[in-house]
Coordinates of C-alpha atoms and ligand atoms in Angstrom, one line a residue:
M616 CA 33.6 9.1 -18.3
I617 CA 31.2 9.0 -15.3
S618 CA 28.5 11.6 -15.3
K619 CA 28.4 14.2 -12.5
R620 CA 24.9 12.9 -11.7
A621 CA 26.3 9.4 -10.9
Q622 CA 29.2 10.9 -9.1
N623 CA 26.9 12.9 -6.9
V624 CA 24.8 9.9 -5.8
P625 CA 26.1 9.0 -2.3
A626 CA 26.9 5.3 -1.5
S627 CA 24.3 3.9 0.9
P628 CA 25.6 4.3 4.5
I629 CA 23.8 1.1 5.3
R630 CA 25.8 -0.9 2.8
R631 CA 29.0 1.1 2.6
L632 CA 30.9 -0.7 5.3
V633 CA 29.9 -4.2 4.1
P634 CA 33.5 -4.9 2.8
Y635 CA 34.7 -4.5 6.5
A636 CA 32.1 -7.0 7.5
D637 CA 33.1 -9.4 4.7
A638 CA 36.7 -9.1 5.8
A639 CA 35.8 -10.0 9.4
K640 CA 33.8 -13.0 8.1
A641 CA 36.7 -14.1 6.0
K642 CA 38.7 -14.2 9.2
G643 CA 36.1 -16.5 10.7
I644 CA 34.4 -13.9 12.9
H645 CA 30.7 -14.0 13.3
V646 CA 29.1 -10.6 12.5
Y647 CA 25.8 -9.5 14.0
H648 CA 24.1 -7.4 11.4
L649 CA 22.2 -4.6 13.0
N650 CA 23.0 -2.3 10.1
I651 CA 20.3 -3.2 7.7
G652 CA 16.5 -3.4 8.0
Q653 CA 16.2 -6.9 6.8
P654 CA 13.7 -8.6 9.1
D655 CA 14.3 -12.3 10.0
I656 CA 10.5 -12.9 10.7
K657 CA 9.0 -15.5 8.3
T658 CA 7.1 -14.3 5.3
P659 CA 3.4 -15.2 5.6
K660 CA 2.4 -18.6 4.2
Q661 CA -0.1 -16.9 2.0
W662 CA 2.8 -15.5 -0.1
H663 CA 3.9 -19.0 -1.0
E664 CA 0.4 -20.3 -1.6
Y665 CA -0.3 -17.5 -4.1
I666 CA 3.0 -17.9 -5.8
Q667 CA 2.5 -21.7 -6.1
K668 CA -0.9 -21.2 -7.6
F669 CA 0.5 -18.9 -10.2
K670 CA 0.6 -21.1 -13.3
T671 CA 0.8 -19.4 -16.7
E672 CA 2.0 -20.4 -20.1
V673 CA 3.5 -17.0 -20.8
V674 CA 5.0 -14.9 -18.1
A675 CA 3.7 -11.6 -19.4
Y676 CA 3.9 -7.8 -18.9
T677 CA 1.1 -6.4 -16.8
H678 CA -0.5 -3.0 -16.8
S679 CA 2.1 -0.4 -15.8
Q680 CA 0.0 0.7 -12.8
G681 CA -0.2 -3.0 -11.6
I682 CA -2.8 -5.7 -11.9
K683 CA -6.3 -4.7 -11.0
P684 CA -7.0 -7.4 -8.4
L685 CA -3.9 -6.3 -6.5
R686 CA -4.9 -2.6 -6.6
E687 CA -8.4 -3.6 -5.4
K688 CA -6.9 -5.5 -2.6
F689 CA -4.7 -2.5 -1.7
A690 CA -7.8 -0.2 -1.8
E691 CA -9.6 -2.6 0.7
Y692 CA -6.5 -2.5 3.0
Y693 CA -6.3 1.3 2.9
H694 CA -10.0 1.7 3.6
K695 CA -9.4 -0.3 6.8
W696 CA -6.8 2.4 7.7
N697 CA -9.2 5.3 6.8
I698 CA -7.2 6.0 3.7
N699 CA -10.2 6.2 1.4
V700 CA -8.6 5.7 -2.1
E701 CA -9.8 3.8 -5.1
P702 CA -7.9 1.3 -7.1
D703 CA -7.2 3.9 -9.8
E704 CA -5.6 6.1 -7.2
I705 CA -3.1 3.4 -6.4
M706 CA -0.1 2.5 -8.5
V707 CA 1.9 -0.7 -7.8
T708 CA 5.6 0.0 -7.8
N709 CA 8.9 -1.9 -7.6
G710 CA 9.1 -1.4 -3.8
G711 CA 8.4 1.8 -2.0
S712 CA 11.8 2.8 -3.4
E713 CA 10.3 3.3 -6.9
A714 CA 7.4 5.2 -5.5
I715 CA 9.8 7.7 -3.9
L716 CA 11.5 8.1 -7.2
F717 CA 8.2 8.6 -9.0
A718 CA 7.0 11.1 -6.4
L719 CA 10.2 13.2 -6.6
G720 CA 10.2 12.9 -10.4
V721 CA 6.6 14.0 -10.8
V722 CA 6.9 17.0 -8.4
C723 CA 10.4 18.3 -9.0
D724 CA 12.4 19.8 -11.9
P725 CA 16.2 19.7 -11.7
G726 CA 17.3 22.3 -9.2
D727 CA 14.1 22.2 -7.2
E728 CA 14.2 21.8 -3.4
V729 CA 12.6 19.2 -1.2
I730 CA 12.5 19.6 2.6
V731 CA 13.5 16.6 4.6
I732 CA 13.6 16.0 8.4
E733 CA 17.2 14.9 9.1
P734 CA 18.2 12.2 10.0
F735 CA 16.1 10.7 7.2
Y736 CA 16.0 7.5 5.3
A737 CA 19.3 7.6 3.5
N738 CA 18.1 6.5 0.1
Y739 CA 16.1 9.8 -0.2
A740 CA 19.5 11.4 -0.9
G741 CA 20.4 8.8 -3.6
F742 CA 17.1 9.4 -5.4
A743 CA 17.3 13.2 -5.1
A744 CA 20.9 13.2 -6.4
Y745 CA 19.8 11.0 -9.3
L746 CA 17.1 13.6 -10.2
N747 CA 19.2 16.7 -9.5
V748 CA 16.9 17.6 -6.7
K749 CA 18.3 19.4 -3.7
L750 CA 17.3 18.0 -0.3
V751 CA 17.0 20.8 2.2
P752 CA 17.3 19.5 5.8
V753 CA 15.5 20.6 8.9
T754 CA 17.2 19.0 11.8
A755 CA 15.7 16.8 14.5
K756 CA 18.1 16.6 17.4
P757 CA 19.1 13.5 19.4
E758 CA 18.9 15.6 22.6
N759 CA 15.2 16.2 21.8
G760 CA 14.5 12.6 21.1
Y761 CA 14.6 13.4 17.4
R762 CA 11.1 14.9 17.7
M763 CA 9.5 17.1 15.0
P764 CA 11.3 20.5 14.4
T765 CA 9.2 23.7 14.9
M766 CA 7.1 25.5 12.3
D767 CA 9.7 28.3 12.5
D768 CA 12.5 25.8 11.6
F769 CA 10.6 24.8 8.5
E770 CA 9.7 28.4 7.5
K771 CA 13.4 29.4 7.6
V772 CA 14.4 27.0 4.8
I773 CA 11.5 27.7 2.4
S774 CA 12.7 29.2 -0.9
P775 CA 11.0 29.9 -4.2
K776 CA 12.4 26.5 -5.3
T777 CA 10.8 24.5 -2.5
K778 CA 8.3 22.0 -4.0
A779 CA 7.7 19.3 -1.4
I780 CA 8.3 17.9 2.1
L781 CA 9.4 14.3 2.2
F782 CA 9.5 12.4 5.5
S783 CA 8.8 9.0 7.0
N784 CA 6.4 8.3 9.8
P785 CA 7.1 6.1 11.8
S786 CA 10.6 7.3 11.2
N787 CA 13.4 5.4 9.7
P788 CA 16.1 5.9 11.2
T789 CA 14.9 7.3 14.6
G790 CA 11.8 5.2 15.4
V791 CA 9.8 8.3 16.3
V792 CA 6.1 8.2 15.7
Y793 CA 4.8 11.7 15.3
T794 CA 1.8 13.0 17.2
K795 CA -1.1 14.7 15.5
E796 CA 0.2 18.1 16.7
E797 CA 3.6 17.4 15.1
L798 CA 2.1 16.3 11.8
E799 CA 0.0 19.5 11.9
I800 CA 3.2 21.4 11.5
I801 CA 3.9 19.7 8.2
A802 CA 0.3 20.2 7.1
N803 CA 0.3 23.9 8.0
I804 CA 3.6 24.5 6.2
A805 CA 2.4 22.6 3.1
K806 CA -0.8 24.6 3.1
K807 CA 0.8 28.0 3.7
F808 CA 3.4 27.5 0.9
N809 CA 1.4 25.2 -1.4
L810 CA 3.9 22.4 -1.1
V811 CA 3.3 18.7 -1.8
V812 CA 3.7 16.3 1.1
I813 CA 5.3 13.0 0.2
S814 CA 4.4 10.9 3.1
D815 CA 6.4 7.7 3.5
E816 CA 4.2 5.4 5.6
V817 CA 5.9 2.1 5.0
Y818 CA 6.1 1.4 8.8
R819 CA 2.5 2.3 9.4
E820 CA 1.7 -0.9 11.4
F821 CA 4.9 -0.9 13.4
T822 CA 3.9 1.1 16.5
F823 CA 4.2 0.3 20.2
D824 CA 3.0 1.6 23.6
N825 CA -0.5 2.5 22.2
T826 CA 0.9 5.0 19.7
K827 CA -0.7 5.1 16.3
A828 CA 0.9 6.2 13.1
I829 CA -1.4 8.9 11.8
S830 CA -1.6 9.0 8.0
M831 CA -1.2 12.4 6.3
F832 CA -4.4 11.4 4.5
E833 CA -6.2 12.5 7.7
F834 CA -5.4 16.1 6.8
E835 CA -8.3 17.1 4.6
E836 CA -6.6 20.2 3.3
L837 CA -3.8 18.1 1.7
R838 CA -5.8 15.0 0.8
E839 CA -7.2 15.9 -2.7
N840 CA -4.3 17.8 -4.3
N841 CA -1.2 18.0 -2.3
L842 CA -0.5 14.5 -1.0
I843 CA 1.4 11.5 -2.3
I844 CA 1.7 8.5 0.0
V845 CA 4.5 6.0 -0.4
D846 CA 3.9 2.5 0.9
S847 CA 5.6 -0.9 0.8
L848 CA 4.9 -4.5 1.7
S849 CA 8.7 -5.2 2.3
K850 CA 8.8 -4.7 6.0
R851 CA 5.1 -5.2 6.9
Y852 CA 5.1 -8.8 5.7
S853 CA 8.8 -9.5 5.9
A854 CA 8.9 -9.6 2.1
C855 CA 11.7 -7.3 1.1
G856 CA 12.6 -9.4 -1.9
A857 CA 9.0 -9.2 -3.3
R858 CA 9.7 -5.6 -4.4
I859 CA 6.1 -4.5 -4.1
G860 CA 5.2 -1.0 -3.0
T861 CA 2.6 1.7 -3.9
F862 CA 2.4 5.3 -5.0
V863 CA -0.9 6.6 -3.8
T864 CA -2.5 9.9 -4.7
K865 CA -5.9 11.5 -5.3
N866 CA -4.3 14.1 -7.5
K867 CA -5.2 13.0 -11.0
D868 CA -2.4 15.0 -12.6
F869 CA 0.3 13.4 -10.3
Y870 CA -1.1 10.0 -11.1
A871 CA -1.1 10.6 -14.8
A872 CA 2.4 11.9 -14.7
A873 CA 3.6 9.0 -12.6
L874 CA 1.9 6.6 -15.0
K875 CA 4.2 7.9 -17.8
L876 CA 7.2 7.1 -15.6
A877 CA 5.7 3.7 -14.9
Q878 CA 5.2 3.0 -18.5
A879 CA 8.8 3.7 -19.2
R880 CA 9.8 0.8 -16.9
L881 CA 6.8 -1.3 -18.2
C882 CA 5.6 -3.0 -15.1
P883 CA 6.5 -4.6 -11.7
P884 CA 7.1 -8.4 -11.9
E885 CA 3.8 -10.3 -12.6
I886 CA 4.4 -13.2 -10.3
T887 CA 5.2 -11.1 -7.2
Q888 CA 2.1 -9.0 -7.8
Y889 CA 0.1 -12.3 -7.4
G890 CA 2.2 -13.1 -4.3
A891 CA 1.3 -9.6 -3.0
I892 CA -2.4 -10.4 -3.1
G893 CA -1.6 -13.4 -0.8
L894 CA 0.3 -11.0 1.5
L895 CA -2.7 -8.7 1.7
N896 CA -4.8 -11.8 2.6
T897 CA -2.6 -12.5 5.6
D898 CA -4.5 -13.0 8.8
E899 CA -4.4 -10.4 11.6
E900 CA -2.7 -13.0 13.9
Y901 CA 0.5 -12.8 11.8
M902 CA 0.8 -9.1 12.3
K903 CA -0.1 -9.3 16.0
N904 CA 2.7 -11.9 16.6
A905 CA 5.2 -10.0 14.5
M906 CA 4.5 -6.8 16.5
N907 CA 4.8 -8.6 19.8
E908 CA 8.2 -9.9 18.7
Y909 CA 9.3 -6.4 17.6
R910 CA 8.1 -4.9 20.8
L911 CA 10.1 -7.4 22.8
R912 CA 13.2 -6.6 20.7
R913 CA 12.7 -2.9 21.0
D914 CA 12.6 -3.3 24.8
V915 CA 15.7 -5.4 24.8
A916 CA 17.6 -3.1 22.4
Y917 CA 16.6 0.0 24.4
D918 CA 17.4 -1.5 27.8
E919 CA 20.8 -2.8 26.7
I920 CA 21.8 0.4 24.9
S921 CA 20.7 2.6 27.8
K922 CA 23.3 0.8 30.0
I923 CA 26.2 2.2 28.0
P924 CA 27.7 5.1 29.9
G925 CA 27.5 8.5 28.1
I926 CA 25.0 7.4 25.5
I927 CA 22.0 9.5 24.4
A928 CA 19.1 7.3 23.4
H929 CA 15.3 7.6 23.5
K930 CA 12.9 4.7 23.5
P931 CA 11.6 4.4 19.9
Q932 CA 7.9 4.0 19.5
G933 CA 7.8 2.6 16.0
A934 CA 9.4 1.1 12.9
F935 CA 12.3 -1.2 14.0
Y936 CA 15.1 1.2 14.4
L937 CA 16.8 3.0 17.2
S938 CA 19.1 6.0 16.7
A939 CA 21.6 6.9 19.4
K940 CA 24.5 9.2 20.1
L941 CA 27.5 7.2 21.2
P942 CA 30.4 8.4 23.4
V943 CA 32.8 8.2 20.5
D944 CA 34.2 11.0 18.3
D945 CA 33.5 9.4 15.0
S946 CA 31.0 6.5 14.7
E947 CA 32.0 5.5 11.2
E948 CA 35.6 5.1 12.3
F949 CA 34.4 3.2 15.4
I950 CA 32.3 0.8 13.3
K951 CA 35.2 0.1 11.0
W952 CA 37.5 -0.5 14.0
M953 CA 34.8 -2.8 15.7
L954 CA 34.7 -4.9 12.5
S955 CA 38.4 -5.0 11.8
E956 CA 40.0 -5.0 15.3
F957 CA 37.5 -6.1 17.9
N958 CA 35.6 -9.3 18.7
V959 CA 34.4 -11.1 21.8
D960 CA 34.7 -14.9 21.6
G961 CA 34.9 -14.6 17.8
K962 CA 31.8 -12.4 17.4
T963 CA 31.4 -8.7 16.5
T964 CA 28.7 -6.2 15.7
M965 CA 27.8 -4.1 12.7
V966 CA 25.6 -1.0 12.9
A967 CA 25.0 1.9 10.5
P968 CA 26.8 5.2 11.0
L969 CA 24.1 8.0 11.1
S970 CA 26.1 10.7 9.3
G971 CA 24.9 9.3 6.0
F972 CA 21.3 9.9 7.1
Y973 CA 22.0 13.7 7.4
A974 CA 22.2 16.2 4.6
T975 CA 24.1 18.7 6.8
K976 CA 27.8 18.0 6.6
G977 CA 29.3 17.2 10.0
L978 CA 26.1 16.2 11.7
G979 CA 25.5 12.7 13.1
K980 CA 29.2 12.1 13.4
S981 CA 28.9 10.3 16.8
E982 CA 25.5 8.8 16.1
I983 CA 24.5 5.3 14.9
R984 CA 21.4 3.5 13.8
I985 CA 20.5 0.0 15.1
A986 CA 18.0 -2.1 13.2
Y987 CA 16.6 -4.5 15.8
V988 CA 16.0 -7.3 13.4
L989 CA 17.5 -10.1 15.3
E990 CA 15.8 -12.2 18.0
S991 CA 16.3 -11.0 21.6
E992 CA 19.2 -13.2 22.8
K993 CA 21.3 -12.4 19.7
L994 CA 20.3 -8.7 20.0
K995 CA 21.4 -8.6 23.6
D996 CA 24.7 -10.2 22.8
A997 CA 25.3 -7.9 19.8
I998 CA 24.7 -4.7 21.9
N999 CA 26.8 -6.0 24.7
I1000 CA 29.7 -6.6 22.3
M1001 CA 29.2 -3.0 21.0
A1002 CA 29.3 -1.7 24.6
K1003 CA 32.6 -3.5 25.2
A1004 CA 33.9 -2.3 21.9
I1005 CA 33.1 1.4 22.9
E1006 CA 35.1 1.0 26.1
A1007 CA 38.0 -0.6 24.3
Y1008 CA 38.0 1.9 21.5
N1009 CA 38.1 4.9 23.9
N1010 CA 40.9 3.3 26.0
R1011 CA 43.0 2.2 23.0
Ligands
LIG1478 C1 11.4 4.7 5.2 C2 11.5 3.8 4.1 N1 10.9 4.0 2.9 C3 11.1 3.2 1.9 C4 11.8 2.1 1.9 C5 11.9 1.3 0.7 O1 11.5 0.0 0.8 P1 11.2 -1.0 -0.4 O2 11.8 -0.4 -1.6 O3 11.8 -2.3 0.0 O4 9.7 -1.1 -0.5 C6 12.5 1.7 3.1 C7 13.3 0.6 3.2 O5 14.1 0.4 4.1 C8 12.3 2.6 4.2 O6 12.9 2.3 5.4

């Protein structure tokens, strides 16, 4: 009864082990959730102000590309980041998620190939499977700090069916922020083989240690025709439930094609579009404070995890994730065990197994992703519990 398409969509590795966490909670165990990128930072007050001001007799459909005042506000925001796009080159989407779906849907036919840098944001695999698009991985290795693969690595996987390169910078799940030279590899490949770059920049503002997330918009050779930027307000303003993202392109054909997809789903919710204007009016202080908090957590997460004997981890420079190779044979089995069999004073920890962030079968088997979305003391406790769990797991 179930289509092959639906059967082929993988379950999210971030949510797949939730039943184990639920079972632990049912036994009265406190579970530290480091498995999902749900920030605990307060949403800016401007969100609530705009939502409260929203009074209307009829809650109506909006334009499919999103309300104009919001697209104008986004254009203003992007200009500040030297992404010089106009409101008509911005489409408001139901989260960055829908922008990814639109981008793949506009660029690819069934059977086409898209290059991804693995480990990659796991939902790319879900969307690709939904559209019958094949993700072709180029591997970034934990031993190399998950840095950008070489030009050669990319060239090796190009086929007549390759249509695009999809990647996130700063990277979910590795926290790597690519340098200009690394991004040049992507730009050069795209130019040489006339590929579209789908640049997922939802963590643009999450960078530490004086690194800067360079937008692919800076590459003039891509900008006009070969670039789609995916963006989202979810993480930036701790507003994951607002479901507001954008699909940004200067390529008029891509925009027109995406608009047809957007028309089929009518529009994003009207009220959250107004709330999103409030989010884009947030003062700089909010962002500064949030980044200070995330920097502190990044330091705590990295310091604590580095103490685990036999671990391979590199200090992440962006987003709010850290990927690491653990001294266990199978991280998914380990996480299940940690949730079902292990606790310290009634507390245990949940992280995400990294194998689901790879397209190559068998890779990432000992790796995990931590989302450092808890305040420092809890984070420290959660990682210490995991360290003890590793020791107990390997001695059992
Ligand atoms: C790299 C990346 N892109 C896109 C998304 C989608 O975000 P949303 O649909 O909430 O805007 C996420 C969410 O975790 C992400 O990490």
